PDB file of C-alpha atoms in Angstrom:
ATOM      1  CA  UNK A   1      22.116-160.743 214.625  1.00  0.00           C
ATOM      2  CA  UNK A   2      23.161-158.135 212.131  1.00  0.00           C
ATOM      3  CA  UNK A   3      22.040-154.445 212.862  1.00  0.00           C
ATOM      4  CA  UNK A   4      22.476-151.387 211.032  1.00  0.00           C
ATOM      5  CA  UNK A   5      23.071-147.466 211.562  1.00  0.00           C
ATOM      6  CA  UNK A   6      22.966-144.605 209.861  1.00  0.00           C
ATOM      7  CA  UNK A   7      25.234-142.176 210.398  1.00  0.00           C
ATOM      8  CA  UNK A   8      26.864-138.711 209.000  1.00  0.00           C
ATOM      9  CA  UNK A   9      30.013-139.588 207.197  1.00  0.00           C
ATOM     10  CA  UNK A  10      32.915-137.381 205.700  1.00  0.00           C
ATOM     11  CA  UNK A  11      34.497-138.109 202.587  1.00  0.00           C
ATOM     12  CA  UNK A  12      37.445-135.935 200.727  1.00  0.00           C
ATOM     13  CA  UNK A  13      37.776-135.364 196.506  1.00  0.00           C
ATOM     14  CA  UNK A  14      40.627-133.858 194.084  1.00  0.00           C
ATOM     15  CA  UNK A  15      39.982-131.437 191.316  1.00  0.00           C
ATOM     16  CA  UNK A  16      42.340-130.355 188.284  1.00  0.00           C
ATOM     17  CA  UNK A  17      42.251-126.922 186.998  1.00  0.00           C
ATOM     18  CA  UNK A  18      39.231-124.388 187.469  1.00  0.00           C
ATOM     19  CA  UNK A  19      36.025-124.297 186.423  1.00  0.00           C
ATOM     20  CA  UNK A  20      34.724-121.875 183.958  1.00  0.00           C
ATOM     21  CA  UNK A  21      32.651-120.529 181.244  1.00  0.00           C
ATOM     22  CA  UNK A  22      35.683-121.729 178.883  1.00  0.00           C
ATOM     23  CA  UNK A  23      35.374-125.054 180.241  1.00  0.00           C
ATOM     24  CA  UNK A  24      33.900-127.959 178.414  1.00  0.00           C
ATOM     25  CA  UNK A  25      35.000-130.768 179.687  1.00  0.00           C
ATOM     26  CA  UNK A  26      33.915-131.819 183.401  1.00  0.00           C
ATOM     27  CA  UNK A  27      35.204-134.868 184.168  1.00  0.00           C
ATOM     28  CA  UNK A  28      34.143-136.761 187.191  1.00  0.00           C
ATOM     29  CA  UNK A  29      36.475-139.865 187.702  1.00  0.00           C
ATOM     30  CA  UNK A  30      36.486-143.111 189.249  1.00  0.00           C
ATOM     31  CA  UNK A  31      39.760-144.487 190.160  1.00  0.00           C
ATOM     32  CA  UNK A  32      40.460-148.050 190.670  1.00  0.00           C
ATOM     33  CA  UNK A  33      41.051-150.740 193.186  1.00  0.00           C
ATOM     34  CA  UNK A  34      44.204-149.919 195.632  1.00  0.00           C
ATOM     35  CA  UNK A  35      44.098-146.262 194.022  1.00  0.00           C
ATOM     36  CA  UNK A  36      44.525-142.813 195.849  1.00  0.00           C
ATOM     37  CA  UNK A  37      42.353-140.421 194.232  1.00  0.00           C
ATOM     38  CA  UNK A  38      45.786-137.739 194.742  1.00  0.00           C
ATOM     39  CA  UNK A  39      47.548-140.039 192.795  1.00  0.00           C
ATOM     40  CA  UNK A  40      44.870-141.146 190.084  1.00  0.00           C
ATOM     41  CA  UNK A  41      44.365-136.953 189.453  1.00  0.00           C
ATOM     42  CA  UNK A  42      47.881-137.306 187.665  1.00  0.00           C
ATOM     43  CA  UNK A  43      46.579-139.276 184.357  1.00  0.00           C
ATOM     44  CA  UNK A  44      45.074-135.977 183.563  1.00  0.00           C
ATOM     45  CA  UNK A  45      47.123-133.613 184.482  1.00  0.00           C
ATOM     46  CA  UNK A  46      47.949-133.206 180.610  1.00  0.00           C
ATOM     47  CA  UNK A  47      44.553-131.956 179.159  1.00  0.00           C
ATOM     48  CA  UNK A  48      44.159-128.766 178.249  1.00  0.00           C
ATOM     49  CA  UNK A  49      43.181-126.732 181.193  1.00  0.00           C
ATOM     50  CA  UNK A  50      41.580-124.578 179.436  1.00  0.00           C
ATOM     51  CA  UNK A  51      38.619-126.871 178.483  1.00  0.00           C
ATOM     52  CA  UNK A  52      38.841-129.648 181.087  1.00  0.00           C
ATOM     53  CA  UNK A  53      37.977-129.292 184.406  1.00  0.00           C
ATOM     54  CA  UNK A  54      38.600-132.373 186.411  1.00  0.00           C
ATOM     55  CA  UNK A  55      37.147-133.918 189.758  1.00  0.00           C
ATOM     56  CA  UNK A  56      38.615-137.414 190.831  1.00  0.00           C
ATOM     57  CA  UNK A  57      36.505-138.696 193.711  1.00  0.00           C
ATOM     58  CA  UNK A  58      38.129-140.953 196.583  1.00  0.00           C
ATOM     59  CA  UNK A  59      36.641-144.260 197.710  1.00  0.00           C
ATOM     60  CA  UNK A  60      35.381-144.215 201.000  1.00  0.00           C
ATOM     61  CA  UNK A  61      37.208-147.877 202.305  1.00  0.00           C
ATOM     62  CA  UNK A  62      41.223-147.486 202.676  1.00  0.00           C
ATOM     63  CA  UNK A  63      43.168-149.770 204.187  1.00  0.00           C
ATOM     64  CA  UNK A  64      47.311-149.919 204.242  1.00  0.00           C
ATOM     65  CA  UNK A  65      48.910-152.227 200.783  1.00  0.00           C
ATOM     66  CA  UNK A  66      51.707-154.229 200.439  1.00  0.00           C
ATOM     67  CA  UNK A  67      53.985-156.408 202.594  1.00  0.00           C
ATOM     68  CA  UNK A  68      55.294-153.223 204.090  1.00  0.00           C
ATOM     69  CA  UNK A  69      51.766-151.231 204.868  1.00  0.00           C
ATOM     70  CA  UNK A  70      53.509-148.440 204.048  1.00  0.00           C
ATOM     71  CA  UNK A  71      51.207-147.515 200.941  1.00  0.00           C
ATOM     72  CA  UNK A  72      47.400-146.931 201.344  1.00  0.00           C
ATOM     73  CA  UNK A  73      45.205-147.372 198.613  1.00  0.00           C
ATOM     74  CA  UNK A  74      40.729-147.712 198.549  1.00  0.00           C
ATOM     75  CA  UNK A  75      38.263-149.635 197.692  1.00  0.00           C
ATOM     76  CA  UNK A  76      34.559-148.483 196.650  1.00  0.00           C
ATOM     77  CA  UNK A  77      32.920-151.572 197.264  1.00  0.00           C
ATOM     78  CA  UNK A  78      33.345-155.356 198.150  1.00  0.00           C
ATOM     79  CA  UNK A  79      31.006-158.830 197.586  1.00  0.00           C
ATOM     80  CA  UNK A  80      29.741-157.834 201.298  1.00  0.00           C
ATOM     81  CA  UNK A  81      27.275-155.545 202.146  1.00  0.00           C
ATOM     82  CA  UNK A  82      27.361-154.391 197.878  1.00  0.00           C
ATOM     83  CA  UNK A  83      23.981-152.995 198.243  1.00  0.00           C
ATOM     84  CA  UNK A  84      24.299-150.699 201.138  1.00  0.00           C
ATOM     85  CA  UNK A  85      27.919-149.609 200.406  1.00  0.00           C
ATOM     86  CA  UNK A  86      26.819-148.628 196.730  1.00  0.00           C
ATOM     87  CA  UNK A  87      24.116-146.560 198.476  1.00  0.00           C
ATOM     88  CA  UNK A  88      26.430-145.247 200.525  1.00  0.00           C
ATOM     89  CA  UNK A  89      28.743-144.150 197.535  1.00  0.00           C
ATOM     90  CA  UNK A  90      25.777-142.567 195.233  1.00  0.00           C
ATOM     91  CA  UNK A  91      24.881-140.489 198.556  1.00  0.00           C
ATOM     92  CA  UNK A  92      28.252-139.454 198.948  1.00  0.00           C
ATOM     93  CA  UNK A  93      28.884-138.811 194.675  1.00  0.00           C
ATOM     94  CA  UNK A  94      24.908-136.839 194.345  1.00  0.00           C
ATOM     95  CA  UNK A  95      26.431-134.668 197.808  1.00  0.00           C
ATOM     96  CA  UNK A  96      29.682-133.918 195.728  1.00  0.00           C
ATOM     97  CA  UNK A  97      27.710-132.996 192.418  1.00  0.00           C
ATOM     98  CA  UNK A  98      25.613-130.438 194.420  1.00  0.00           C
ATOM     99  CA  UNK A  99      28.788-129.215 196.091  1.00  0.00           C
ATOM    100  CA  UNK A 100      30.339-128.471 193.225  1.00  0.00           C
ATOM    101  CA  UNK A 101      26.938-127.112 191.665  1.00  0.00           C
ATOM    102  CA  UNK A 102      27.270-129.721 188.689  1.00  0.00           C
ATOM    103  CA  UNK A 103      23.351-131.309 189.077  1.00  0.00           C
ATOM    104  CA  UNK A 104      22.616-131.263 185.109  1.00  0.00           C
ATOM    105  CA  UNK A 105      25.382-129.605 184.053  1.00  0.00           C
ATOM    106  CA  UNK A 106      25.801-130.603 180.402  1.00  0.00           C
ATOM    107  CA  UNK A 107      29.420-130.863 180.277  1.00  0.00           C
ATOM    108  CA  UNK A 108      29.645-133.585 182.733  1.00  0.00           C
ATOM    109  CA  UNK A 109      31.231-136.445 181.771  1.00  0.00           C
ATOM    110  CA  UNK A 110      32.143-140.123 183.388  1.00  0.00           C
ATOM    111  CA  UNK A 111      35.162-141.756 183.661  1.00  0.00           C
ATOM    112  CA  UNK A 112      35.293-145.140 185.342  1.00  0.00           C
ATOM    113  CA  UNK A 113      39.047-147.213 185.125  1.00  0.00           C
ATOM    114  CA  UNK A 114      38.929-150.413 186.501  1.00  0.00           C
ATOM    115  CA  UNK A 115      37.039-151.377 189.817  1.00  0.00           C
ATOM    116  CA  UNK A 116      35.340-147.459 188.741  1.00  0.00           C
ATOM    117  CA  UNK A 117      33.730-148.384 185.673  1.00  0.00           C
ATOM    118  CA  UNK A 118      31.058-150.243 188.019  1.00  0.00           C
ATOM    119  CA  UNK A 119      30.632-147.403 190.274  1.00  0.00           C
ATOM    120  CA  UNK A 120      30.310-144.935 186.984  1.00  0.00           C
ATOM    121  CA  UNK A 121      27.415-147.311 185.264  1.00  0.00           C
ATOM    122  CA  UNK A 122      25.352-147.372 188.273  1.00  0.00           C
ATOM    123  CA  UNK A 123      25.830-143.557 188.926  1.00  0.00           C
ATOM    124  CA  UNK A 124      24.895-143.194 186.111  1.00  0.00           C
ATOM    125  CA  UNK A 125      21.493-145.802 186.452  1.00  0.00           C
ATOM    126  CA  UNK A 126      20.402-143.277 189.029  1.00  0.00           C
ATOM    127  CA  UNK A 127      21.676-140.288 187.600  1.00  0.00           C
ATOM    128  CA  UNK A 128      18.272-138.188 185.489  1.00  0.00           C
ATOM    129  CA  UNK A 129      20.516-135.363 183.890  1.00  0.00           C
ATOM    130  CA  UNK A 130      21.794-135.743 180.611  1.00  0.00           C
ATOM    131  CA  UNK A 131      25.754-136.227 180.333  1.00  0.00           C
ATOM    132  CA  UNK A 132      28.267-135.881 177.356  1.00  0.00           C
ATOM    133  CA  UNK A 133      30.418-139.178 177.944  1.00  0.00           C
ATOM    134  CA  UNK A 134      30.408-142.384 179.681  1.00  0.00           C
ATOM    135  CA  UNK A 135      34.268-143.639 179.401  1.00  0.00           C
ATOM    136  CA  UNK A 136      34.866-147.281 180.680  1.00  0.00           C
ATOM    137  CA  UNK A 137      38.586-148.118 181.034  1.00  0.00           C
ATOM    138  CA  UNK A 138      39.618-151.606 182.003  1.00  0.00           C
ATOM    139  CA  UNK A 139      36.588-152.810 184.053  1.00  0.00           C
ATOM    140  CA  UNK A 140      33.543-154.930 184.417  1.00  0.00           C
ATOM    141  CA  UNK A 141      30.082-153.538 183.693  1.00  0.00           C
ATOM    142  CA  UNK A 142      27.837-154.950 186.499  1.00  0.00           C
ATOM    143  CA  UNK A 143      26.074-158.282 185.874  1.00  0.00           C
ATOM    144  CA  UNK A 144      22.464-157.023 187.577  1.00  0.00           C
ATOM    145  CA  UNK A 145      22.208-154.239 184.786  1.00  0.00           C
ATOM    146  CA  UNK A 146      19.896-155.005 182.249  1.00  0.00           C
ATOM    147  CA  UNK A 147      18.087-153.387 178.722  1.00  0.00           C
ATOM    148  CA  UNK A 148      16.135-151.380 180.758  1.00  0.00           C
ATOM    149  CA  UNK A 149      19.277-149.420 181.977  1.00  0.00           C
ATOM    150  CA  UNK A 150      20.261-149.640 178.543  1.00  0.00           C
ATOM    151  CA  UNK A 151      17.677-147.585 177.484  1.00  0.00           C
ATOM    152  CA  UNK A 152      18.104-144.999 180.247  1.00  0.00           C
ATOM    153  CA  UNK A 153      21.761-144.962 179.356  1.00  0.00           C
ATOM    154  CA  UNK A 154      21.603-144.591 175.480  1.00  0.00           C
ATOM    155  CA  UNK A 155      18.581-141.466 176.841  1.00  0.00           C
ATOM    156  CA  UNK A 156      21.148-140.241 179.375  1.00  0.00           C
ATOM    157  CA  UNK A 157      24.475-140.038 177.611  1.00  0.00           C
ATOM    158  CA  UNK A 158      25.605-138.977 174.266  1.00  0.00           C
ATOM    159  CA  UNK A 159      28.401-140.712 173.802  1.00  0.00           C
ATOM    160  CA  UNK A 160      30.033-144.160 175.346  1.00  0.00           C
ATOM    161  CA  UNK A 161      33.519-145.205 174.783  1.00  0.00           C
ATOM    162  CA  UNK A 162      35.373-148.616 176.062  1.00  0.00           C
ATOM    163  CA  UNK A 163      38.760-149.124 176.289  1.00  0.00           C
ATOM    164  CA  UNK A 164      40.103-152.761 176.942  1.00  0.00           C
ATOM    165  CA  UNK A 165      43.706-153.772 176.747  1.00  0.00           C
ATOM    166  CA  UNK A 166      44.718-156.674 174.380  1.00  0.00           C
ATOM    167  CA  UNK A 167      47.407-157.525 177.133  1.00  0.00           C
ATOM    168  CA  UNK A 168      45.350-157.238 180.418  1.00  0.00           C
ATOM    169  CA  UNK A 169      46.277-159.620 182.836  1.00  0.00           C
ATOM    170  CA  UNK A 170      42.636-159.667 183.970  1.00  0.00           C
ATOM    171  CA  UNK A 171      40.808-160.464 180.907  1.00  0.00           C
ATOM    172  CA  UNK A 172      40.251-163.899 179.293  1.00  0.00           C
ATOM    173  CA  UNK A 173      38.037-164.921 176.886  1.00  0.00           C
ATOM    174  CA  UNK A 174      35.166-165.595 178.833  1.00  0.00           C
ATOM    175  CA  UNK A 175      35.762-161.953 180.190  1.00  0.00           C
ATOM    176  CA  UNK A 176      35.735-160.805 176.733  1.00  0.00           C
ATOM    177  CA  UNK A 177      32.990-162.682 175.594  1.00  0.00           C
ATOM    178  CA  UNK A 178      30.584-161.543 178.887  1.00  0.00           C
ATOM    179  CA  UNK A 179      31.363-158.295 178.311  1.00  0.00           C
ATOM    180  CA  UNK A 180      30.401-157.784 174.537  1.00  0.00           C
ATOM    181  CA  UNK A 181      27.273-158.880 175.478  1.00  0.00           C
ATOM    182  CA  UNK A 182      26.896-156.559 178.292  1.00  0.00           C
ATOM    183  CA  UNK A 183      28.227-153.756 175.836  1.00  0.00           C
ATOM    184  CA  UNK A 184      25.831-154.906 173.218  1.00  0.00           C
ATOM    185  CA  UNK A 185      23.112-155.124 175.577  1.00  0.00           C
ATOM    186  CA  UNK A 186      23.065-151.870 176.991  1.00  0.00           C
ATOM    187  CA  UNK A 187      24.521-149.507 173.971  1.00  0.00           C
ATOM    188  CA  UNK A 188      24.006-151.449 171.125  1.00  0.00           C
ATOM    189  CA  UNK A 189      25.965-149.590 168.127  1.00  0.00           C
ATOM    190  CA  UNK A 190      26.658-146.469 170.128  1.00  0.00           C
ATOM    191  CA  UNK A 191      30.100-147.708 171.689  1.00  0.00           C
ATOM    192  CA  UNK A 192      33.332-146.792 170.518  1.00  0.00           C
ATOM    193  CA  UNK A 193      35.400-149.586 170.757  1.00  0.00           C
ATOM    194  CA  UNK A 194      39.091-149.263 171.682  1.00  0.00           C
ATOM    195  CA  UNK A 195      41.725-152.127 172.497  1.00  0.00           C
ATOM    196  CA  UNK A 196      44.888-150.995 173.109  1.00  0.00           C
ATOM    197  CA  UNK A 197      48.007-152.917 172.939  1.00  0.00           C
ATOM    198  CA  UNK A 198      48.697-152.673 176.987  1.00  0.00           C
ATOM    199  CA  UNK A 199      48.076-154.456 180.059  1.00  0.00           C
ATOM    200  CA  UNK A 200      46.105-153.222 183.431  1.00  0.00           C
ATOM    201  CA  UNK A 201      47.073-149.534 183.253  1.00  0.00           C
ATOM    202  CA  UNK A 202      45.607-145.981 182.261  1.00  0.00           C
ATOM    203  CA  UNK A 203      46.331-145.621 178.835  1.00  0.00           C
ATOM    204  CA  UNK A 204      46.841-141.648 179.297  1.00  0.00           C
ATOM    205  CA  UNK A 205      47.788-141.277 175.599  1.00  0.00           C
ATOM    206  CA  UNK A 206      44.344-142.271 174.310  1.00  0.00           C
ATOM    207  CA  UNK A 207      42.780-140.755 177.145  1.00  0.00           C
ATOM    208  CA  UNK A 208      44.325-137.293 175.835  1.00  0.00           C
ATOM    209  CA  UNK A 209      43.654-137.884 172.488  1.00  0.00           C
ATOM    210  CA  UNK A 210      40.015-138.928 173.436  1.00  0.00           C
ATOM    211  CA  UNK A 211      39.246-135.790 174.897  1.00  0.00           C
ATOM    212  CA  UNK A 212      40.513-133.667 172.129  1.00  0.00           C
ATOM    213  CA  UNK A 213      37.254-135.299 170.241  1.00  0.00           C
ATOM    214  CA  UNK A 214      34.901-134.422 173.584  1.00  0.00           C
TER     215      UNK A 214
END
């Protein structure tokens, strides 16, 4: 018999800069699978401080990596339990957002790479504030959303942008081909399209060169 509990849990997050009037940019970003959010804070360590304020949060599930389990890296969510550990994660992502005093802040923006771009589309499905950006680097959009997130996304968000490397050893065709539809499905015209001569990394060049157009 399976049983459940809730509980009070405890959950750390990096920022980048300071937050101020000047700022225009908020970032809050998703890291991927096997990821530290200490070490995914570095891809943007080259925007203008200035104008960019940066949060990277840290997925709750870590676990040692490697052959040596010397390295840690996290997980936000497996094919066990999705449902309640995605509840789990918008609890602990809506706490952050009020911590930081960013609840319909404007110059929020989302930044999912990887196993994040799942966790930043359905933040943003129960997210009611409007946001600049929705950036999706190098991931899948989740199968169960549908046009009627579309529409709340496309009311939502100003502006999407996808990035998806030409040489990611992840991709296929059929990947490709699933997720234009997906992308067509839920932002029609609206999505910038970018692919990128690389394989599975950040591509922190266009990521720079993005946000000079934020």
């Amino acid at each position: 018999m399976v049983k459940t509990v809730s509980y009070t849990h405890t959950n750390s997050y990096e920022t980048l800069f300071e937050l101020t009037d000047k700022t225009k940019n908020i970032w809050i970003c998703f890291h991927g699978l096997g990821y530290l959010a200490t070490y995914f804070k570095r891809y943007f360590e080259g925007l203008d401080p200035q104008e960019n304020y940066v949060i990277v949060l840290q997925a709750p599930s870590k676990s040692y990596i490697g052959k040596g389990f010397k390295h840690v890296g996290a997980c936000w969510l497996t094919k066990v339990d999705t449902t309640q550990e995605m509840g789990n994660n918008l609890n602990y992502i809506h706490e952050l957002l009020k911590t930081e005093n960013l609840i319909g802040d404007p110059r929020v923006l989302l930044m999912g790479y990887s196993q994040g771009v799942s966790i930043a589309t359905r933040f943003l499905k129960s997210y009611h504030h409007k946001i600049k950006t929705l950036i999706m680097h190098s991931g899948s959009i989740p199968a169960e959303l549908d046009a009627s997130d579309g529409k709340h996304f496309r009311d939502t968000c100003s502006r999407f942008i996808h990035i998806a490397g030409t040489l990611d050893e992840y991709s296929n065709e059929e990947v490709i081909k699933r997720e234009s539809k997906k992308i067509e499905l839920l932002f029609g015209t609206k999505c910038e399209l970018y692919q990128p001569e690389i394989k599975h990394v950040v591509h922190v060049p266009l990521i720079l060169e993005i946000a000079k157009s934020l």
